[in-house]
mmCIF file of C-alpha atoms in Angstrom:
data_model
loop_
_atom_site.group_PDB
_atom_site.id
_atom_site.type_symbol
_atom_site.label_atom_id
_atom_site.label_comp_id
_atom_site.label_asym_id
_atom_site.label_seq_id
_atom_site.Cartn_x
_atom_site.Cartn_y
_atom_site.Cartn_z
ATOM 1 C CA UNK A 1 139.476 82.093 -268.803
ATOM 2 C CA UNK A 2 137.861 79.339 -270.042
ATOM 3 C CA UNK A 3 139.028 77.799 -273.930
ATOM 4 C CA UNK A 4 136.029 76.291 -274.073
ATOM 5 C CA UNK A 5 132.211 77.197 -275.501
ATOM 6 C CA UNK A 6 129.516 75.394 -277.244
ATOM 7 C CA UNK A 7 131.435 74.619 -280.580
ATOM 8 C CA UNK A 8 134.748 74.133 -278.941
ATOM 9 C CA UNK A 9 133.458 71.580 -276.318
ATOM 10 C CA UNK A 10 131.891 69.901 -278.979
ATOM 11 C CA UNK A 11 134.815 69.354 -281.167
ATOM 12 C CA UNK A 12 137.230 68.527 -278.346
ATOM 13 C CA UNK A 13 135.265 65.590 -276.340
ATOM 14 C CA UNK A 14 134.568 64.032 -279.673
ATOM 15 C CA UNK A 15 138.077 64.507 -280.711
ATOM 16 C CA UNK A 16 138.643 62.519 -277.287
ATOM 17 C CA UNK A 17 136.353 59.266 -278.018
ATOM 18 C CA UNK A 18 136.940 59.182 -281.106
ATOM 19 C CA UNK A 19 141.060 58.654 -280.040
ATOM 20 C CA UNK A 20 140.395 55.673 -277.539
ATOM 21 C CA UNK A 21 141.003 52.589 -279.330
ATOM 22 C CA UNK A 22 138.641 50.993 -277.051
ATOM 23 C CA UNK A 23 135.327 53.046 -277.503
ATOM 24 C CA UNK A 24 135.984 53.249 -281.461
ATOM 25 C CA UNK A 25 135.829 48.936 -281.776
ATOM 26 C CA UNK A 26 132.904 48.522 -279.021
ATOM 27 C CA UNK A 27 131.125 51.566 -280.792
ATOM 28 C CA UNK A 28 130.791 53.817 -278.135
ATOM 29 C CA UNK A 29 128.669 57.589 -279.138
ATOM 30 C CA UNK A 30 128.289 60.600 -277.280
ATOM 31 C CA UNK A 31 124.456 60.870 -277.206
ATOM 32 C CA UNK A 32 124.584 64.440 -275.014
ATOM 33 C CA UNK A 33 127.131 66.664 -272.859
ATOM 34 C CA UNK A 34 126.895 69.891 -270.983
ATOM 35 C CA UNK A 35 129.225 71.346 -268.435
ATOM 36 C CA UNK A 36 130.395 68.581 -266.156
ATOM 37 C CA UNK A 37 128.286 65.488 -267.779
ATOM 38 C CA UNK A 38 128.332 63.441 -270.584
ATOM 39 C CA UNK A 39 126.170 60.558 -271.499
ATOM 40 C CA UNK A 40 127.875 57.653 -273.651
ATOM 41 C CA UNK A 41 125.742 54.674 -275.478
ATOM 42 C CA UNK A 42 127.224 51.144 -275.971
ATOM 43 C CA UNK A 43 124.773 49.604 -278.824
ATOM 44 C CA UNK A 44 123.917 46.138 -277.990
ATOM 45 C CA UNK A 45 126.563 43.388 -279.327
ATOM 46 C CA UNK A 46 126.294 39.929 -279.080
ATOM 47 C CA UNK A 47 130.182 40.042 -277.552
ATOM 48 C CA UNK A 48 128.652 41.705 -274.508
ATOM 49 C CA UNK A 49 126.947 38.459 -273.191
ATOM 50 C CA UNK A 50 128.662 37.301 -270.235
ATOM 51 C CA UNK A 51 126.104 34.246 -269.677
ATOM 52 C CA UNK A 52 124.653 32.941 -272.661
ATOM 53 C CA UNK A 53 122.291 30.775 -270.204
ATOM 54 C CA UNK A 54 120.523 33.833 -268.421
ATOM 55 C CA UNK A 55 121.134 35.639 -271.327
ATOM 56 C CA UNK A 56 122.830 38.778 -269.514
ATOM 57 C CA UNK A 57 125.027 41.241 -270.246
ATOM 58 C CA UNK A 58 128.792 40.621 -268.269
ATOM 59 C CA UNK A 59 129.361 43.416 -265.988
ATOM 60 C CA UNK A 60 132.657 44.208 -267.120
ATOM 61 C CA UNK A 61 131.385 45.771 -270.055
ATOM 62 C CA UNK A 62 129.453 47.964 -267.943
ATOM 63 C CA UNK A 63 132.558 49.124 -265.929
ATOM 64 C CA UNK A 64 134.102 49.699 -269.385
ATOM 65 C CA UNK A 65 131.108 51.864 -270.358
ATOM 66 C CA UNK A 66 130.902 53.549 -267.383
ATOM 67 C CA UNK A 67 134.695 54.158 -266.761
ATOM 68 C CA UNK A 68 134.912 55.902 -270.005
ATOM 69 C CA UNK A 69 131.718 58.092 -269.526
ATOM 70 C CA UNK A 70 133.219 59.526 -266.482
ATOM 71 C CA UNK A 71 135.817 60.015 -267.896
ATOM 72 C CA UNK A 72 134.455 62.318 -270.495
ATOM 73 C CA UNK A 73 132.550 64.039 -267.727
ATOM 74 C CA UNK A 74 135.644 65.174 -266.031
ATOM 75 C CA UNK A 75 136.535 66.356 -269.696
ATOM 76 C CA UNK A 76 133.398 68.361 -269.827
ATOM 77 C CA UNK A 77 134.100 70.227 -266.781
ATOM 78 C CA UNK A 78 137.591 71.491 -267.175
ATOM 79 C CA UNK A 79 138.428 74.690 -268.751
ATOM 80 C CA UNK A 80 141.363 74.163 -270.948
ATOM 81 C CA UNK A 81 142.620 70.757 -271.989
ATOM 82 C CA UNK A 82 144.375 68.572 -269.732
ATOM 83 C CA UNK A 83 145.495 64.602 -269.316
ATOM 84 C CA UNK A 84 143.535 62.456 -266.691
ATOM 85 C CA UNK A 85 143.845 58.951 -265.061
ATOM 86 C CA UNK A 86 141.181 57.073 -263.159
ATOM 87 C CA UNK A 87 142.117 56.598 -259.872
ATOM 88 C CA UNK A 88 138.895 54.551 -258.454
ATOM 89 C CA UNK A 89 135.888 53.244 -259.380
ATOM 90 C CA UNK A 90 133.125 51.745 -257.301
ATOM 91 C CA UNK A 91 130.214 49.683 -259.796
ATOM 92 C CA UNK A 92 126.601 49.008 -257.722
ATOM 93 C CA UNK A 93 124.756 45.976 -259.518
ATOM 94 C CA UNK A 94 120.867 47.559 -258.803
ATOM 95 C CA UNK A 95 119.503 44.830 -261.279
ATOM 96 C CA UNK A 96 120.693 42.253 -263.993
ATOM 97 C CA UNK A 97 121.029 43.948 -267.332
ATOM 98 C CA UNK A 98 119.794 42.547 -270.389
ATOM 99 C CA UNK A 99 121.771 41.111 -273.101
ATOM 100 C CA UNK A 100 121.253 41.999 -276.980
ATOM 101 C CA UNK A 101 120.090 45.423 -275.067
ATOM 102 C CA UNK A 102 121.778 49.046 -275.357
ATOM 103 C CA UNK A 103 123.383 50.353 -272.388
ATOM 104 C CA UNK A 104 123.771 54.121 -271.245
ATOM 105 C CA UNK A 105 125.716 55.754 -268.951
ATOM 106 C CA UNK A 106 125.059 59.628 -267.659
ATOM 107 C CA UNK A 107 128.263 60.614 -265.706
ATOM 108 C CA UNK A 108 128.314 64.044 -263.905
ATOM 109 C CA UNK A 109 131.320 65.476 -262.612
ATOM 110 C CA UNK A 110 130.081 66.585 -258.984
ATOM 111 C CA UNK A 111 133.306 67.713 -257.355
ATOM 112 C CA UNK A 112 136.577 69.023 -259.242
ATOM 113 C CA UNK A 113 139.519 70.098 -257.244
ATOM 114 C CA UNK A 114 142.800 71.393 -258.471
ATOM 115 C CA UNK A 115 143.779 67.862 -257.975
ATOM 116 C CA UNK A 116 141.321 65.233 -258.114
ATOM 117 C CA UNK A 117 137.987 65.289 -259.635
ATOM 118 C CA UNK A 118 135.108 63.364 -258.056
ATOM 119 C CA UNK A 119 132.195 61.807 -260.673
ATOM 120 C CA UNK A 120 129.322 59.528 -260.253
ATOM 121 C CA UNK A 121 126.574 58.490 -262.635
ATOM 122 C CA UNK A 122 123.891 55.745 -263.411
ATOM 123 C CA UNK A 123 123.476 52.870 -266.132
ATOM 124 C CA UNK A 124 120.218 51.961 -268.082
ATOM 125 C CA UNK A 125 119.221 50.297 -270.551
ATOM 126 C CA UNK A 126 115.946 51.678 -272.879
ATOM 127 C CA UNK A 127 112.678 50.557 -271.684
ATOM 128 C CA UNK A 128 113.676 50.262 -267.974
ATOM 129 C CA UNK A 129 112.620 52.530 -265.395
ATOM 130 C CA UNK A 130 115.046 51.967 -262.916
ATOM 131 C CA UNK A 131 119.170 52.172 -263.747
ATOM 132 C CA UNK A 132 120.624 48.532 -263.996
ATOM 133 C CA UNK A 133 123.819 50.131 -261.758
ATOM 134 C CA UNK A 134 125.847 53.018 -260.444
ATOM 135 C CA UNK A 135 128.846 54.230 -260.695
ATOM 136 C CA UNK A 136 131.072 56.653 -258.724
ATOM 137 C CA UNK A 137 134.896 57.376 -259.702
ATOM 138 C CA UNK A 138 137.570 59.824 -258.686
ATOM 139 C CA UNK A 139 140.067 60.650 -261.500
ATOM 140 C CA UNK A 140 143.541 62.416 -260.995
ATOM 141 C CA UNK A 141 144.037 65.988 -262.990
ATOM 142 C CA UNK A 142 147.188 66.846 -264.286
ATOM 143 C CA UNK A 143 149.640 68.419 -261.574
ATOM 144 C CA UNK A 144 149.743 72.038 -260.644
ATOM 145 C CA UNK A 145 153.563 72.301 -262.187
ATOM 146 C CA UNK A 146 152.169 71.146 -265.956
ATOM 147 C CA UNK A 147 149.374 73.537 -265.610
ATOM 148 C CA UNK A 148 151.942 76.212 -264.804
ATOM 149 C CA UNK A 149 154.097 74.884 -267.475
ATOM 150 C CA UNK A 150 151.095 74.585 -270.246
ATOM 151 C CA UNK A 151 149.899 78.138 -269.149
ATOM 152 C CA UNK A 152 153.435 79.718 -269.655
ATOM 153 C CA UNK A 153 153.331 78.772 -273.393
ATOM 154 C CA UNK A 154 152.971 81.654 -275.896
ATOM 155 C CA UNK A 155 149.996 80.419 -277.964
ATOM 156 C CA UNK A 156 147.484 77.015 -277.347
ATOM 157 C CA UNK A 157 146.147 75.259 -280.095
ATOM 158 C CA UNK A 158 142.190 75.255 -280.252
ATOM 159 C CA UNK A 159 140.180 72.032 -278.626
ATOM 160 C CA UNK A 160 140.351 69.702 -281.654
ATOM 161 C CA UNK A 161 143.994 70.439 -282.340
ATOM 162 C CA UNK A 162 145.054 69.878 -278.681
ATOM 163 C CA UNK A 163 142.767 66.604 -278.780
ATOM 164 C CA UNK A 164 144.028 65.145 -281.436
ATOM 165 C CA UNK A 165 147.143 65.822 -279.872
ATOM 166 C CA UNK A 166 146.677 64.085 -276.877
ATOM 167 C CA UNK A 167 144.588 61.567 -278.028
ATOM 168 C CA UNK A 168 145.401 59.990 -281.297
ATOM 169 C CA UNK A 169 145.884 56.367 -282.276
ATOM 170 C CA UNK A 170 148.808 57.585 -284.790
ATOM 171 C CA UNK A 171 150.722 58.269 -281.899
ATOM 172 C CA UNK A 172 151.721 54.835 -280.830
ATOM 173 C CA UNK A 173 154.745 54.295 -282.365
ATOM 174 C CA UNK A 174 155.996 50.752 -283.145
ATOM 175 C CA UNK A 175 158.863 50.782 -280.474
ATOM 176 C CA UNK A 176 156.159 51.488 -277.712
ATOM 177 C CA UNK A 177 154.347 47.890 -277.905
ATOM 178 C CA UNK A 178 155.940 45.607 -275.944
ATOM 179 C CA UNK A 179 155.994 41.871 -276.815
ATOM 180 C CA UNK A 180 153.684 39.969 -274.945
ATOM 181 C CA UNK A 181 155.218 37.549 -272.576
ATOM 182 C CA UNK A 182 154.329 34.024 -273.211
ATOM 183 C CA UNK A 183 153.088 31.564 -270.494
ATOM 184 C CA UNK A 184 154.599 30.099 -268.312
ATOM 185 C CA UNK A 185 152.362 27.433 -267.582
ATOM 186 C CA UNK A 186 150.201 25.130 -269.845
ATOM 187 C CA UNK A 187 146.502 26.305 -270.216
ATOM 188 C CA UNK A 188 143.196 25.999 -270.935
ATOM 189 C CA UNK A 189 139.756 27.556 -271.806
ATOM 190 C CA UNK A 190 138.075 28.457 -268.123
ATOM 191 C CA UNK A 191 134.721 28.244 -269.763
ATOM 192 C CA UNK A 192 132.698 26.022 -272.666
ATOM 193 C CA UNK A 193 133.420 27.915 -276.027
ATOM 194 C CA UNK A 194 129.698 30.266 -276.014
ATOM 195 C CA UNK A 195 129.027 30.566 -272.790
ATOM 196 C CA UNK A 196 130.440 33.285 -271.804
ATOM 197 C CA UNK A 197 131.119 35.651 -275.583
ATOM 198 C CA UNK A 198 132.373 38.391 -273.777
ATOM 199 C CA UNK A 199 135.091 36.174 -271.596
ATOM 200 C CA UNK A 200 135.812 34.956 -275.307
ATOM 201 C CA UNK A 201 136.144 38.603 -276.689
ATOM 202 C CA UNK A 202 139.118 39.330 -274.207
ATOM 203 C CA UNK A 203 140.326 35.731 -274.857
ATOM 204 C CA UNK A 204 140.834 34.741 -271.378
ATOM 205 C CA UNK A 205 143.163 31.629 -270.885
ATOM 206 C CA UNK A 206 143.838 29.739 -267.565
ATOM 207 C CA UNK A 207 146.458 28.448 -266.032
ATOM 208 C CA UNK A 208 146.511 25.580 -263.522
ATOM 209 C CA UNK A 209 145.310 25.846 -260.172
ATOM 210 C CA UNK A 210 147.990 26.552 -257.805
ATOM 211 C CA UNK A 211 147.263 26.776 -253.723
ATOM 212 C CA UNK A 212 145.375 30.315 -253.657
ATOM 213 C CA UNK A 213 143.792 29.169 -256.935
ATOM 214 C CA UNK A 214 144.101 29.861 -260.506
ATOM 215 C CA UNK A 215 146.022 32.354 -262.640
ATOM 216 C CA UNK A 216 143.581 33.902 -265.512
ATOM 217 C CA UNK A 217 145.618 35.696 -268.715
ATOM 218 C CA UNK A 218 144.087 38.443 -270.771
ATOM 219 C CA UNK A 219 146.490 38.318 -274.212
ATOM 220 C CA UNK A 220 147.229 41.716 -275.426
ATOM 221 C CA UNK A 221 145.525 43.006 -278.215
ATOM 222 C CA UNK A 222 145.357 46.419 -279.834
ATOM 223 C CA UNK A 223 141.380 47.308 -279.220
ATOM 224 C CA UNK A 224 142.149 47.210 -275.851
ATOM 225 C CA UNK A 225 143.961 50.285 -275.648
ATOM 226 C CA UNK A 226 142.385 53.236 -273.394
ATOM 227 C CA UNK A 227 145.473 55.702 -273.664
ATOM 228 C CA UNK A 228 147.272 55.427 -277.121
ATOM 229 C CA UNK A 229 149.798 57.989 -276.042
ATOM 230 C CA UNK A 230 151.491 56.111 -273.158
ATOM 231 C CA UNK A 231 150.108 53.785 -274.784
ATOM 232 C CA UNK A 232 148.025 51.774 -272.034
ATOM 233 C CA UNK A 233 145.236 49.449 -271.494
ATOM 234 C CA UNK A 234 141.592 50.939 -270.778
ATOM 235 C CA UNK A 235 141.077 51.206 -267.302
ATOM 236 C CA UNK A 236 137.967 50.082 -267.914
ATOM 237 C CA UNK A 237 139.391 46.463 -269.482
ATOM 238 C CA UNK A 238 141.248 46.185 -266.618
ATOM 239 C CA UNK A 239 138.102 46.017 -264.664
ATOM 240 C CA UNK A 240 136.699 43.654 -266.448
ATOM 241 C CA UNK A 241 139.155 41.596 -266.429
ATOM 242 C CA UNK A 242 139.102 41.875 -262.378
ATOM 243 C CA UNK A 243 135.642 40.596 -262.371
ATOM 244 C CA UNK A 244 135.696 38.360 -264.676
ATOM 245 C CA UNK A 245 138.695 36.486 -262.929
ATOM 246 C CA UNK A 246 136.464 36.880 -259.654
ATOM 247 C CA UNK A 247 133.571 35.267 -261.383
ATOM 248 C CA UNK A 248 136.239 32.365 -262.444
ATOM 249 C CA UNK A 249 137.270 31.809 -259.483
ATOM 250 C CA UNK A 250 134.926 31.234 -257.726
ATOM 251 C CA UNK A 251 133.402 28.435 -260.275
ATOM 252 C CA UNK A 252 136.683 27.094 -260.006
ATOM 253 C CA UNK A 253 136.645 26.919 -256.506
ATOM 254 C CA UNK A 254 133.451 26.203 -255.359
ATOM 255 C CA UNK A 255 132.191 22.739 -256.994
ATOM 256 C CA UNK A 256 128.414 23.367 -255.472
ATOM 257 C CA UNK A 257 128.118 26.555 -257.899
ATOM 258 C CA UNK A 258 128.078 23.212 -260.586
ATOM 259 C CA UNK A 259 129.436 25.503 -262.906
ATOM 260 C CA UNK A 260 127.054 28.268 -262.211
ATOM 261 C CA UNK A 261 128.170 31.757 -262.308
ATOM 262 C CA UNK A 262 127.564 33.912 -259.510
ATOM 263 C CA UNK A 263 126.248 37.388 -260.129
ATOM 264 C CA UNK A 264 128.475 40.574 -259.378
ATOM 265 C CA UNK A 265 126.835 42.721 -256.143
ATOM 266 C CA UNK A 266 129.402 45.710 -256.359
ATOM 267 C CA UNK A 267 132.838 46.189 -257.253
ATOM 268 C CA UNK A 268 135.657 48.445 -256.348
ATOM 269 C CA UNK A 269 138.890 48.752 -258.219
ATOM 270 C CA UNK A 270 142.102 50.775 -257.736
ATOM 271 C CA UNK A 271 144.609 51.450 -260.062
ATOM 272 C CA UNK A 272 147.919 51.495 -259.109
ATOM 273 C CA UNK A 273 149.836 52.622 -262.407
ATOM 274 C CA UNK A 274 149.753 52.272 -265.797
ATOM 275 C CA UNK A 275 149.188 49.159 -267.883
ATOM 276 C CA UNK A 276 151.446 48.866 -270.294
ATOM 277 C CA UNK A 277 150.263 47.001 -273.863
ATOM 278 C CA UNK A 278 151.572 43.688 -272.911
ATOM 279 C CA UNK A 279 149.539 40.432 -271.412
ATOM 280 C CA UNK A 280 147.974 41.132 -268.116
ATOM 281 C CA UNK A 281 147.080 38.342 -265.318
ATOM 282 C CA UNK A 282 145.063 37.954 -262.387
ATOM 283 C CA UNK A 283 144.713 36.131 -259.564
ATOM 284 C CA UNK A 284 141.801 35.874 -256.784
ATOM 285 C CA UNK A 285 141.457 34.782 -253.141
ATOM 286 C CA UNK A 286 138.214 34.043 -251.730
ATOM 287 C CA UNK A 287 138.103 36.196 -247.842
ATOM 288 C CA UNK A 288 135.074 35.341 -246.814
ATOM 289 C CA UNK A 289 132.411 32.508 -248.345
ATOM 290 C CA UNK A 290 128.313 32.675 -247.036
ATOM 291 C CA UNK A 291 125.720 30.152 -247.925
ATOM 292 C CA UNK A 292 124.897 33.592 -250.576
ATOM 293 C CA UNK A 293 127.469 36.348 -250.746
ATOM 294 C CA UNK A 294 131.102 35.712 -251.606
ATOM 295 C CA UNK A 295 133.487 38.592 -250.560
ATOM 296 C CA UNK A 296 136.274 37.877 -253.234
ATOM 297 C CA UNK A 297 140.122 40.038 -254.180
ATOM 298 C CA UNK A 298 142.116 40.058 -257.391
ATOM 299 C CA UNK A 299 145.512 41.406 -257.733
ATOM 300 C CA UNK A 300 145.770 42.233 -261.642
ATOM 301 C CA UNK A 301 149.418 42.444 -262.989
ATOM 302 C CA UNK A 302 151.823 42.341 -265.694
ATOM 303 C CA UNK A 303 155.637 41.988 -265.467
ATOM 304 C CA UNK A 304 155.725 40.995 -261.910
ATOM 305 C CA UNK A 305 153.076 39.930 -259.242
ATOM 306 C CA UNK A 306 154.466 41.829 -256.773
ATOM 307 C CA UNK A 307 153.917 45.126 -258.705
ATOM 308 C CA UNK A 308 150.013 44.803 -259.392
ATOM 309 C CA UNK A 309 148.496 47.364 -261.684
ATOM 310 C CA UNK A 310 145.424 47.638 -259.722
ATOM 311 C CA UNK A 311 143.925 45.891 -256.978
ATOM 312 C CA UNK A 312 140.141 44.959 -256.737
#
């Protein structure tokens, strides 16, 4: 039977936002949620702007927005509380969105297995017609033996209590962060200080070019955290950061862009395991370069570049 009605619902998914260290310091708010959807507002933030010159809003904050609203979708369609992990997420650029704009995401939970659960949604902004992208996302459930395990107990706390539980910033202990590791390598700032606020907000550095092309670092900082119990970087960030290394790269690589920066089609990332609260880096290789379309990878990593935490 189901732990969850109206009320209960209620309490637990905001108990759940309100725990991600991420969506409290962007200022992410449940606007409405049902069985199997949720739709999440970003308000408009002059951080956002990934091109101060075009005046646009960087699509890594719209993977953020959108990773977390699925998220909470897949929350909204399970019957008693359980942890979950993005697996995938595929982002479909319809249309440039507008910076100094709100941004919404409606996420529905289409598909949930005793496994995996299967979500897509759309991104507007207010005033538009048409969605500025699309999102679909597959998200692992908790395993069949915790289930079994949870279900055995002799009494479950209600929604809020088991939220708060799982999702708390109290519960990152001290001895959890791990120091950052310092670079290696002398850097520099990849872009003009304002041009690009939001590459500024997650404080991108980079490091010399080497034969495959540069290495980008994202320094760790607490608002960055998606899970606070592992603890580990949003999913979400991670993305970002994937693009935004993309978007580096090839500006670094490709003089005729004259500093120009090219404009995100889609994007597909997969996660590979959990990133841990330390600095993260990044690295892209062009495969293929047209007179338009770039078809560009990034292996994303922490401790070791041969153990990537997610591949885009």
């Amino acid at each position: 039977m189901s732990i969850f009605s109206g009320e209960d619902r209620k309490a637990w998914v905001e108990a759940f936002i309100s725990g991600i260290p991420y969506a409290q310091a962007s200022g992410m708010s449940i606007i409405e949620m049902g069985q199997g959807f949720a739709s999440l507002l970003l308000p408009a933030r002059d951080t956002w702007t990934g091109d101060t010159t075009r005046k646009l809003i960087h699509p890594g904050c719209l993977s953020v927005l959108a990773d977390t609203a699925c998220g909470l979708a897949v929350v909204c369609s399970l019957d008693e509380i359980e942890p979950i992990a993005t697996l995938d997420l595929r982002m479909d650029y319809l249309r440039p969105p507008v910076a100094d704009t709100d941004l919404v995401c409606r996420a529905e939970c289409y598909r949930l297995s005793r496994s995996v659960a299967f979500v897509r949604g759309e991104l507007r902004q207010p005033g538009q017609s048409e969605p500025v992208a699309v999102v679909n996302a597959t998200f692992m459930r908790a395993t069949a033996n915790t289930r079994r395990k949870d279900a055995a107990g002799s009494a479950k706390p209600t929604p809020a209590e088991a939220a708060s539980s799982l999702m708390s910033p109290a519960s990152i202990e001290p001895s959890q962060v791990f120091v950052s590791r310092p670079a290696d390598l002398p850097e520099t700032r990849p872009l003009p200080l304002g041009r690009s606020p939001y590459v500024e907000f997650l404080n991108i550095h980079q490091q010399p070019q080497l034969d495959a092309g540069p290495v980008f670092r994202m320094p760790y900082k607490p608002e960055l955290i998606g899970n606070p119990i592992l603890p580990a970087i949003h999913g979400g960030v991670l993305a970002g950061f994937g693009e935004t290394a993309m978007i580096l790269h090839l500006i670094a690589t490709n003089p005729g862009l004259g500093g120009a920066a090219p404009r995100g089609v889609d994007f597909a990332i997969a996660y590979m395991r959990s990133a841990k609260p330390i600095d993260t880096f990044a690295q892209s290789t062009t495969v293929r370069q047209g007179n338009r379309v770039a078809l560009t990878n990034v292996s994303i990593w922490q401790d070791d570049p041969q153990r990537p935490v997610a591949q885009a």
